[in-house]
Coordinates of C-alpha atoms in Angstrom, one line a residue:
X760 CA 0.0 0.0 0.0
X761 CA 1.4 3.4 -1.0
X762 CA 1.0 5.3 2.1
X763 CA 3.9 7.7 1.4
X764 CA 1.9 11.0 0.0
X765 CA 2.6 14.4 0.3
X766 CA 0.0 15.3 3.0
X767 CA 1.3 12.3 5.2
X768 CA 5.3 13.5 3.9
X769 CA 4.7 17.4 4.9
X770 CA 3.4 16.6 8.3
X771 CA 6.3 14.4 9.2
X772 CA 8.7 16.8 7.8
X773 CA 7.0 19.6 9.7
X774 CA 7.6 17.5 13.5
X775 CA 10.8 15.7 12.6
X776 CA 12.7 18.8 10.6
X777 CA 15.8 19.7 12.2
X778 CA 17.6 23.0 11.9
X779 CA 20.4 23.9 9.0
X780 CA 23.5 25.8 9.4
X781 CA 23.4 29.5 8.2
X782 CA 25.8 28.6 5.5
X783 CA 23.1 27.5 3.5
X784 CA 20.7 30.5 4.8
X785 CA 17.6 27.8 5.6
X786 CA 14.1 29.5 6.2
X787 CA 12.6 28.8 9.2
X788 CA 9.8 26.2 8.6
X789 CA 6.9 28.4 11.0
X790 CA 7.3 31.0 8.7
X791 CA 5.9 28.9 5.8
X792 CA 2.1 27.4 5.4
X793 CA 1.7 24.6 4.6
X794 CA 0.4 25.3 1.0
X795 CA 3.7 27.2 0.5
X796 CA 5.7 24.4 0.8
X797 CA 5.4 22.9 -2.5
X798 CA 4.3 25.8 -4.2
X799 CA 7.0 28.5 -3.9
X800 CA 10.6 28.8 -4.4
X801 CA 11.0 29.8 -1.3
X802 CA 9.3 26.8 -0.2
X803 CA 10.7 24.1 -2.6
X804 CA 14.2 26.2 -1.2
X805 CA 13.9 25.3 2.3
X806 CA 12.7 21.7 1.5
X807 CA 16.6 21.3 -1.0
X808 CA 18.1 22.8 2.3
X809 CA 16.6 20.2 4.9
X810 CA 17.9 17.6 2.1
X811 CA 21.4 19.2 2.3
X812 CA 21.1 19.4 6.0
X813 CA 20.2 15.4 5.9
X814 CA 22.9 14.6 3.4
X815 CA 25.5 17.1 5.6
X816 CA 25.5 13.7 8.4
X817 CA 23.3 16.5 10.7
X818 CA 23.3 15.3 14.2
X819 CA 25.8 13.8 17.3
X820 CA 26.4 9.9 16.0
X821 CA 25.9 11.2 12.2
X822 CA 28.8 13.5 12.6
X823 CA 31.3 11.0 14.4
X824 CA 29.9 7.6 13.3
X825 CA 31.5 7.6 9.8
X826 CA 34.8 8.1 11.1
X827 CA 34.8 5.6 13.5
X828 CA 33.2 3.1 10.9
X829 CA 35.8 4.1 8.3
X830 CA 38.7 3.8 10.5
X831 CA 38.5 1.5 13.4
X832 CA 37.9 -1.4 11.6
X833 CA 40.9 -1.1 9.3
X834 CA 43.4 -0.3 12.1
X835 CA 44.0 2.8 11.5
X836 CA 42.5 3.9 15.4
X837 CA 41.2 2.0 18.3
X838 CA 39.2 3.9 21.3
X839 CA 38.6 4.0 24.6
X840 CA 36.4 5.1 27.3
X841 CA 33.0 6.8 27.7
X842 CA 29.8 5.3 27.6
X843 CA 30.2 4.8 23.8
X844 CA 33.4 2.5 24.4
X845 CA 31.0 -0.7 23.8
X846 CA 30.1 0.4 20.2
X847 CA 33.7 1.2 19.4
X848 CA 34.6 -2.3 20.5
X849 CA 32.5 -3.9 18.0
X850 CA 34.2 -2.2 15.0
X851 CA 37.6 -2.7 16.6
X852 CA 37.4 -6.7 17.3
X853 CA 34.7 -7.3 14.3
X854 CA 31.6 -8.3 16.9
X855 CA 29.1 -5.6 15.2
X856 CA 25.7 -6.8 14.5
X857 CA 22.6 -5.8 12.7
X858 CA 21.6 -3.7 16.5
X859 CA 24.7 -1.5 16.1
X860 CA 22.8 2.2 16.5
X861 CA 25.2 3.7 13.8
X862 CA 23.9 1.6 11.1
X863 CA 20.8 2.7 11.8
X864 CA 22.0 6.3 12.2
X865 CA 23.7 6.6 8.9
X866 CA 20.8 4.4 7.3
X867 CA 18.2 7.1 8.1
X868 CA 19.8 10.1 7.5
X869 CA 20.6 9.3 4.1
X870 CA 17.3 8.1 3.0
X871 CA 16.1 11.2 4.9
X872 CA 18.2 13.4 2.6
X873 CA 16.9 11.1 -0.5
X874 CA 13.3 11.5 0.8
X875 CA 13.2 15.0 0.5
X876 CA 14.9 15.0 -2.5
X877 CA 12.0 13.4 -3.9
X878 CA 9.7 15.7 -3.0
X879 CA 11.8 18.8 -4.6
X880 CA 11.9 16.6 -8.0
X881 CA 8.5 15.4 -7.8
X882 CA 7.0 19.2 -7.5
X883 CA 9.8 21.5 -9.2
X884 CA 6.7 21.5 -12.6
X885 CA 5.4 24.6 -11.7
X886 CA 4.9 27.5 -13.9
X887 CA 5.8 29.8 -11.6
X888 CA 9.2 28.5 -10.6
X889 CA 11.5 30.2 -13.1
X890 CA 13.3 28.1 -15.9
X891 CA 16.7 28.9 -14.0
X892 CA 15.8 27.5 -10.6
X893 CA 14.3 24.4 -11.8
X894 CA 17.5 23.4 -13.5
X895 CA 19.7 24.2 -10.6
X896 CA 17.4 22.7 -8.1
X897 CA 16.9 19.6 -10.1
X898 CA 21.0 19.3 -10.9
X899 CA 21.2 19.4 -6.8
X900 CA 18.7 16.8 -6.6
X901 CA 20.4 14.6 -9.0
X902 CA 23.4 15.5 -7.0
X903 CA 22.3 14.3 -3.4
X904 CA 20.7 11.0 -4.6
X905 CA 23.9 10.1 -6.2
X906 CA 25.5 11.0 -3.1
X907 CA 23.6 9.9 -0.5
X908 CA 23.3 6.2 -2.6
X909 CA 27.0 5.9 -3.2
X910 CA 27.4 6.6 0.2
X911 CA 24.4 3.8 1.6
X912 CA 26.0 1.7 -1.0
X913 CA 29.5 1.9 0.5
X914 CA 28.3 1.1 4.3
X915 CA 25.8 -2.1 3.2
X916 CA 26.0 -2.7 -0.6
X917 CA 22.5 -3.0 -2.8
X918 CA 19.9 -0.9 -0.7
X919 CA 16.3 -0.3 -2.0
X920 CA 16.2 2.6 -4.3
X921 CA 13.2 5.4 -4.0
X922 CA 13.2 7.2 -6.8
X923 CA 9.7 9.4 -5.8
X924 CA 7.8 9.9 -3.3
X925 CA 4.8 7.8 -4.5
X926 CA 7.2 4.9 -4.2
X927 CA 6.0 1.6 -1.8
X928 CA 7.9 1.8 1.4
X929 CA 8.3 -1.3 1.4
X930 CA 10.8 -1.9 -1.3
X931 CA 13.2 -4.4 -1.8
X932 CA 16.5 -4.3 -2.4
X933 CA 18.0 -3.1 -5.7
X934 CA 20.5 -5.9 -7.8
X935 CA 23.4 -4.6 -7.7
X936 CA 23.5 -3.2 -11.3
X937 CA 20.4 -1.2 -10.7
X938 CA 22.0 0.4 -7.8
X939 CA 25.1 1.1 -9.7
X940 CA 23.6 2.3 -12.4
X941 CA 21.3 4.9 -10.7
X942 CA 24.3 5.9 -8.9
X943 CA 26.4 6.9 -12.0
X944 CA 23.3 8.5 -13.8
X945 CA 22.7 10.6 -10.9
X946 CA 26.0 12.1 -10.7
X947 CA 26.6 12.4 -14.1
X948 CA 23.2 14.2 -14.8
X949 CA 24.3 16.7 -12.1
X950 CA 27.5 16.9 -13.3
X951 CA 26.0 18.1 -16.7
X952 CA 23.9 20.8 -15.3
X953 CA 25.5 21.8 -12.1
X954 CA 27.4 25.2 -12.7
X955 CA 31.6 25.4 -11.7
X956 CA 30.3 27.7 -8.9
X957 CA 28.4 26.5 -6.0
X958 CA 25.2 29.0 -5.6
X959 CA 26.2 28.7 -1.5
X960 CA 28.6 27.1 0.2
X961 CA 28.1 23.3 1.4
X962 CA 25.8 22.8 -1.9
X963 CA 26.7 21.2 -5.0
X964 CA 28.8 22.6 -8.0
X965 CA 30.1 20.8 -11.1
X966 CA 34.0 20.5 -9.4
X967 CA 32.4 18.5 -6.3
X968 CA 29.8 16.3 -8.6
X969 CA 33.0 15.4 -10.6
X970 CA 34.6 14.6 -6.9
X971 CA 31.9 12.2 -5.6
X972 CA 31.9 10.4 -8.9
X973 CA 35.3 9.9 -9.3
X974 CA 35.9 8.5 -6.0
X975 CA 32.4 6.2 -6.7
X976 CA 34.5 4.9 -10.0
X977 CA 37.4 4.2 -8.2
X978 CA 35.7 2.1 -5.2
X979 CA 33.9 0.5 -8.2
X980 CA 37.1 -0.1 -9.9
X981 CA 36.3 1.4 -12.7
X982 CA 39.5 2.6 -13.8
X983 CA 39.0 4.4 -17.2
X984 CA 36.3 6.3 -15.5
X985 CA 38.1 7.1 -12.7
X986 CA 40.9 8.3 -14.3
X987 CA 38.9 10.4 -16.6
X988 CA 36.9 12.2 -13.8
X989 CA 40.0 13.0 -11.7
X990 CA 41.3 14.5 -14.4
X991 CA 37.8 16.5 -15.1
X992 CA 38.3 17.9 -11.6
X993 CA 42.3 18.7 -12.3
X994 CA 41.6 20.6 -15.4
X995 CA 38.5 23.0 -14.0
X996 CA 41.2 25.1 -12.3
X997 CA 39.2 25.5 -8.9
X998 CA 41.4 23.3 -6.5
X999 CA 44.8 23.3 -5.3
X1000 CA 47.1 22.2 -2.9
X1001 CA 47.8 24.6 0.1
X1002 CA 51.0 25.1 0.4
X1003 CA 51.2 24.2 4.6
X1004 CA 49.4 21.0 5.2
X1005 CA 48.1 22.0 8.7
X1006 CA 46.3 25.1 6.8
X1007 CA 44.2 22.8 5.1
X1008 CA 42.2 21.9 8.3
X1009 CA 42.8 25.4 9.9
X1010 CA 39.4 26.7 11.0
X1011 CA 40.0 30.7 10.0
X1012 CA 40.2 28.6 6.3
X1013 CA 37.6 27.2 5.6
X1014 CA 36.3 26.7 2.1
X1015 CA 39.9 26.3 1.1
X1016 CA 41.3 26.0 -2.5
X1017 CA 41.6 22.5 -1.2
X1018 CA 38.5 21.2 0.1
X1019 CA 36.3 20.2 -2.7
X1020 CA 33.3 18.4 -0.8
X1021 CA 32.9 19.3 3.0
X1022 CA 29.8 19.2 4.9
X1023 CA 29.5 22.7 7.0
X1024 CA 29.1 22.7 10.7
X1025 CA 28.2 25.2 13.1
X1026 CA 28.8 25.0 17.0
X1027 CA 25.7 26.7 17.7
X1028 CA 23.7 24.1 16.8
X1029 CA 22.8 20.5 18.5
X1030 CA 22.1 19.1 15.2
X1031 CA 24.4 20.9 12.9
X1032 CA 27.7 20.8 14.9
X1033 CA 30.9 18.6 14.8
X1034 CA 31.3 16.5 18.0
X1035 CA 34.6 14.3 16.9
X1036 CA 37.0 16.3 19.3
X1037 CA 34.7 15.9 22.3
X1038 CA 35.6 11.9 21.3
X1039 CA 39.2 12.0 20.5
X1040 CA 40.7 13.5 23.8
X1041 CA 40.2 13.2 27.5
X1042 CA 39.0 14.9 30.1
X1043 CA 42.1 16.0 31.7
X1044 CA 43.6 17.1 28.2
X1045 CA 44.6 21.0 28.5
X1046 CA 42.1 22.5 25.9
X1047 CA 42.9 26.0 24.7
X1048 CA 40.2 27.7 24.9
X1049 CA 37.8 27.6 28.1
X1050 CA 34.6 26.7 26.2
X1051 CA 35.9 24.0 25.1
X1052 CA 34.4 20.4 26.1
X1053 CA 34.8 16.7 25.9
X1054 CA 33.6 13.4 27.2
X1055 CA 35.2 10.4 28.6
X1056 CA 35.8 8.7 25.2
X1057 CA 39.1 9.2 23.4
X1058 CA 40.5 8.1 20.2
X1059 CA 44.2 7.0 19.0
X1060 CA 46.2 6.0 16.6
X1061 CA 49.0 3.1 16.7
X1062 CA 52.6 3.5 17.2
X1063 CA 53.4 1.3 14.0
X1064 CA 51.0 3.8 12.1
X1065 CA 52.8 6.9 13.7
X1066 CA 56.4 5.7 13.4
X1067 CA 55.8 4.6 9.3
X1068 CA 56.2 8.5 8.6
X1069 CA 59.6 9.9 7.7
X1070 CA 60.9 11.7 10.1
X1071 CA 60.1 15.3 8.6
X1072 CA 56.8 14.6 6.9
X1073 CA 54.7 17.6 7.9
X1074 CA 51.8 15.8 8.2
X1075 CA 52.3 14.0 11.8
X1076 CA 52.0 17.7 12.7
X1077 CA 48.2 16.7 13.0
X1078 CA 48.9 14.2 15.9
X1079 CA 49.5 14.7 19.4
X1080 CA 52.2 12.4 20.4
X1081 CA 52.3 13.7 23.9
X1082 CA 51.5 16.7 26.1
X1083 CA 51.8 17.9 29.8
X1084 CA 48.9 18.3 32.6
X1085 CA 48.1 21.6 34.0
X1086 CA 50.4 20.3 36.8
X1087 CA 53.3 19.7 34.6
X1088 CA 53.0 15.6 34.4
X1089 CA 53.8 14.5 30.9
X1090 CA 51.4 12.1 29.0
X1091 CA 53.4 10.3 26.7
X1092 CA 50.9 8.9 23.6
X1093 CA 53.4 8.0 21.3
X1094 CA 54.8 4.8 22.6
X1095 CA 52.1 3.4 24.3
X1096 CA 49.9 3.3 20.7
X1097 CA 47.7 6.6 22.9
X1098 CA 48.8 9.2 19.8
X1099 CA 46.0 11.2 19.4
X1100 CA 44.6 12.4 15.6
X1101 CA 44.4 16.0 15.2
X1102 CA 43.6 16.7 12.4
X1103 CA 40.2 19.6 13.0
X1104 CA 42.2 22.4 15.6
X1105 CA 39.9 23.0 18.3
X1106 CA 37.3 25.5 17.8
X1107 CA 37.6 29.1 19.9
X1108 CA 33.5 29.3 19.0
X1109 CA 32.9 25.9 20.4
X1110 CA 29.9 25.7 22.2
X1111 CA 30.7 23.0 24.6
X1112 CA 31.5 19.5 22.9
X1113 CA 29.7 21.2 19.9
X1114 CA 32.3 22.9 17.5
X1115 CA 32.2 24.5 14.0
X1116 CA 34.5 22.3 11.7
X1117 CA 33.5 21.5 8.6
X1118 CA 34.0 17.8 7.9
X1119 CA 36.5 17.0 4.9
X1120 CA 35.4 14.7 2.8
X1121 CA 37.2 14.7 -0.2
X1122 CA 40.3 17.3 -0.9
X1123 CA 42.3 17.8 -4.2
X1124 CA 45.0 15.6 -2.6
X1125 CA 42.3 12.8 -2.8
X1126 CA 41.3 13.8 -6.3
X1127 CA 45.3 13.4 -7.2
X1128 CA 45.9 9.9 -6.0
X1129 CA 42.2 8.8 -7.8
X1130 CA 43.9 9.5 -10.7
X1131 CA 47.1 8.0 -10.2
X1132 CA 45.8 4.9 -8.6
X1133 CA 43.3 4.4 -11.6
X1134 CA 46.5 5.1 -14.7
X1135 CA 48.4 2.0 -12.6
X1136 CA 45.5 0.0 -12.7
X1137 CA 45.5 0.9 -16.2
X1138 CA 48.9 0.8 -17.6
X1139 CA 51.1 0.4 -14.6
X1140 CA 53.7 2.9 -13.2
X1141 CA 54.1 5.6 -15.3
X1142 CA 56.0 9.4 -15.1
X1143 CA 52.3 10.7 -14.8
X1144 CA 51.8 8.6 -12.1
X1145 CA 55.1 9.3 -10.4
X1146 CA 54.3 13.1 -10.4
X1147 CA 50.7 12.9 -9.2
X1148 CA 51.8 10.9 -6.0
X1149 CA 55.2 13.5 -5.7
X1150 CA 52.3 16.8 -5.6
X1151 CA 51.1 15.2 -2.4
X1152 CA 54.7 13.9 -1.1
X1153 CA 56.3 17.3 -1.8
X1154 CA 53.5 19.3 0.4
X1155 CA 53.9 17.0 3.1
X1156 CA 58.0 17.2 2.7
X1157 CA 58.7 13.1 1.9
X1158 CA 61.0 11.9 -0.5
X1159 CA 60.0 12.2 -3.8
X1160 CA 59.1 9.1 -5.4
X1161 CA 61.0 7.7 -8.6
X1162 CA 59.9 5.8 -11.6
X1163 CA 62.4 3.2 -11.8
X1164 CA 62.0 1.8 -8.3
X1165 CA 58.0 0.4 -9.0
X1166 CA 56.7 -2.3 -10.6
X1167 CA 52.5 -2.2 -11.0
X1168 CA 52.1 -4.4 -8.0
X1169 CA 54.6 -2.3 -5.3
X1170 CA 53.6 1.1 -6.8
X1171 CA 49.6 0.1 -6.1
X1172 CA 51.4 -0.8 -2.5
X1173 CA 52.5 2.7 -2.5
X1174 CA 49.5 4.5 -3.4
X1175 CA 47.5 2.6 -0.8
X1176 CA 50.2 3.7 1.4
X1177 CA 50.3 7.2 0.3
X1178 CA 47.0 7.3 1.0
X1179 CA 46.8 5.9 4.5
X1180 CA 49.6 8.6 5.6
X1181 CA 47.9 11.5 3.6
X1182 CA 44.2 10.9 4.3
X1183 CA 44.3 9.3 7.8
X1184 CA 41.2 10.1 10.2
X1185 CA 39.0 11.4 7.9
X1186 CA 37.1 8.2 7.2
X1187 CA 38.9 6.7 4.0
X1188 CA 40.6 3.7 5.3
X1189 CA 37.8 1.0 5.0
X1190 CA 37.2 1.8 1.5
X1191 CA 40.3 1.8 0.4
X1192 CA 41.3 -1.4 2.4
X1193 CA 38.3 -3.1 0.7
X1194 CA 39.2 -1.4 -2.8
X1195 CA 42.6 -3.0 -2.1
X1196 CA 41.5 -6.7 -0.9
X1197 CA 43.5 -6.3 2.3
X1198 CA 40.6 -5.5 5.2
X1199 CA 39.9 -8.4 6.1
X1200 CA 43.2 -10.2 5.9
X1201 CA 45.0 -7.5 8.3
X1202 CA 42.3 -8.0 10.7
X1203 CA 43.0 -11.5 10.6
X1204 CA 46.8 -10.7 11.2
X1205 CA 45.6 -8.5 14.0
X1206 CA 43.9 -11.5 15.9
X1207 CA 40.3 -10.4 15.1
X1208 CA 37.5 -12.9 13.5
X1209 CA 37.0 -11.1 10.7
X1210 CA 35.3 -13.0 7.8
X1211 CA 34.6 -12.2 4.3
X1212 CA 31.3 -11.0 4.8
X1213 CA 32.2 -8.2 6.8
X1214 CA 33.3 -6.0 4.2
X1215 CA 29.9 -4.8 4.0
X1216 CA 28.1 -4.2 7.2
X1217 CA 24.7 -5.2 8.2
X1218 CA 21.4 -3.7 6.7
X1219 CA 19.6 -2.4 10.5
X1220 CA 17.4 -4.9 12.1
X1221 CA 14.5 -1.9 12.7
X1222 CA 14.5 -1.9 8.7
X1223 CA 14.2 -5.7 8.9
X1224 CA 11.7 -5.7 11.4
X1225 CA 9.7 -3.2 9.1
X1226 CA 10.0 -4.8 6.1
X1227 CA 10.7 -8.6 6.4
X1228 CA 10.7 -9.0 2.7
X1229 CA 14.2 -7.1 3.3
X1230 CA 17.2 -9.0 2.8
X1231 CA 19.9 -9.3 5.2
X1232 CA 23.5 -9.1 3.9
X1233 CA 25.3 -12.6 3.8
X1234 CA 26.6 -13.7 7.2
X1235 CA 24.4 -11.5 9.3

């Protein structure tokens, strides 16, 4: 029974809405009627924003989920502490189950953003929206279902794909080429009609459709493609490295030559802000700035991990490796695998545990090694390739890479690694473990039960529970 209609949609959306940042200048939802909603720009405007705001990973596990997802089950970080410490575990020793809350979280908030998305596409035929906004708004649409898929189909594989709002709820899943499919039209559509310039920041533009696809082709190993789109990103001129690799993350700049996709935060708000430092350090940690907060749960990385860097790469200069008490007792991380990741400063505007850094989610770095990773796949090691990965290692200060020393097989070795010490702690690692075939056997080397199954993770058991023509993933 189709039950999911506008009337029924709007009056959830009225209750369960939750507030934007002011980056992308949302309109307060009392100050609308109900009739307005679908039927004005301004209207149809603040329903794309709540989609953004979805798709932005708005709220406390949202925010901090991914990157404890992304990284703690590759090895990269391991917690401990805090009342969360039993959800960390599971990623960590590979004993998650289909009741994990995250899957849940990051289930919902995607099909949220996807949700409302629909609506925007399903009522943007109106003669009194002008020709202009219905193309942009639609791009954007096409934009954040691609998105928000690629994503949902990175955490549990083929998901059920709603396409409009009339759709059953109770879908099933998607084969795996339908899902793949929809995900590539989507981007590409937006990626036709989205213009080089973002009409605010934390929406869409051409450069960051080009992003999100390129890094979809690459975890789809789809190297032509991949290769192709990098270089689509490369030659639209907008990105760039920084010159200092700590500026990149710097929080007076923001919206950085660098970042192409980042989801905007702001302290003030509960839903909207960024939580992962209130997780990374402990209580007794000397925080600069007196509004500063955190909880009992902290985050590290491994010594191995920390040690692998040469000795002047710039780029441990986002760790914490030790650091004295107000009382003068030094805390000594490094050596006892208790290095902390830095990589977001702390915020002076912080509200509490609630801070204002945008989340990275892919930089021109990224976009650089896409490339090179796809031309070895292609054709093996290559001068192009060699000068791709030596934009990133001369930034960070390494040793430049040379051609001769690489055969297909070790320079793919090296890109992986390149990756791991350029990109660490910001939610890569799983994916490219998978990409690589590795996850699961370092995991196994690490004493974990990890099985091939678990390079997907479970579809949530409230979804099964509502829909038990819903297919669990293998294993589960």
């Amino acid at each position: 029974m189709k039950i999911y209609n506008h009337k029924i949609t709007a009056l959830l959306f009225f209750l369960g809405i939750i507030g934007c940042s002011d980056q992308l200048n949302e309109e307060v939802f009392s100050e609308l009627s109900p009739n307005s909603l679908f039927t004005t720009e301004q209207g149809i405007s603040s329903l794309l924003n709540s989609a953004y705001t979805y798709s932005h990973r708005s709220g406390a596990v949202e925010t901090w989920a991914p990157y404890h997802m992304g990284t703690m089950t590759t090895g990269e970080t391991w917690g401990a502490g805090g009342s969360i410490e039993e959800l960390w575990v599971q990623y960590i020793n590979y004993t998650w189950t289909s009741n994990h809350s995250h899957f849940a979280s990051m289930w919902n908030t995607y099909y949220n953003a996807i949700r409302d998305a629909n609506l925007v596409l399903d009522n943007l035929e109106n003669d009194a929206f002008s020709e202009e906004f219905k193309q942009r708004t639609e791009a954007e649409v096409h934009f954040l279902r691609g998105w928000c898929y690629s994503e949902l189909y990175k955490l549990f594989g083929r998901v059920p794909l709603y396409k409009t709002p009339s759709d059953d709820l109770l879908l099933l899943r998607a084969s795996e080429e339908e899902v793949r499919s929809f995900i590539e039209q989507e981007l590409t559509t937006a990626v036709t009609a989205l213009p080089i310039e973002s009409v605010a920041f934390g929406r869409a533009s051409k450069g960051v459709a080009l992003a999100v696809l390129s890094k979809y082709y690459l975890n789809t190993k789809q190297w032509q493609q991949a290769a192709n789109t990098a270089l689509e990103v490369i030659n639209l001129g907008q990105y760039s490295l920084l010159p200092n690799y700590s500026d990149v993350f710097a929080t007076d700049n923001e919206g950085n030559a660098e970042m192409i996709w980042t989801l905007p935060k702001i302290a003030t708000s509960n839903s909207a802000s960024n939580l992962l430092n209130a997780l990374i350090f402990p209580p007794a940690f000397p925080r600069p700035f007196s509004n500063n907060a955190v909880f009992a749960a902290r985050t590290y990385l491994f010594d191995d991990f920390v040690n692998s860097f040469e000795p002047a790469d710039t780029r441990t200069s986002q760790m914490i490796t030790q650091y004295h008490l107000e009382d003068g007792t030094l805390i000594q991380g490094l050596g006892n695998d208790q290095t902390h990741p830095f990589k977001l400063p702390w915020d002076p505007n912080a509200v509490g545990p609630n801070a204002g850094n945008d989340i990275p989610v892919i930089r021109y770095a990224d976009i650089l090694l896409i490339r090179a990773e796809a031309l070895n796949e292609i054709n093996g090691p290559s001068q192009e390739v060699i000068n791709l990965i030596n934009q990133v290692r001369n930034r960070a200060n390494a040793t430049p890479l040379t051609l001769e020393s690489f055969t297909k097989t070790s320079l793919r070795d090296a890109i992986l690694q390149e990756r791991e010490w350029e990109l660490y702690f910001e939610g890569n690692s799983r994916e490219d473990q998978i990409r690589h075939d590795v996850m699961i056997s370092r995991a196994q080397a690490r004493g974990k039960n990890a099985q091939d199954f678990h390079i997907l993770f479970p579809i949530p058991q409230g979804e099964l529970d509502a829909n038990p023509d819903l297919e669990q993933n293998p294993g589960y």
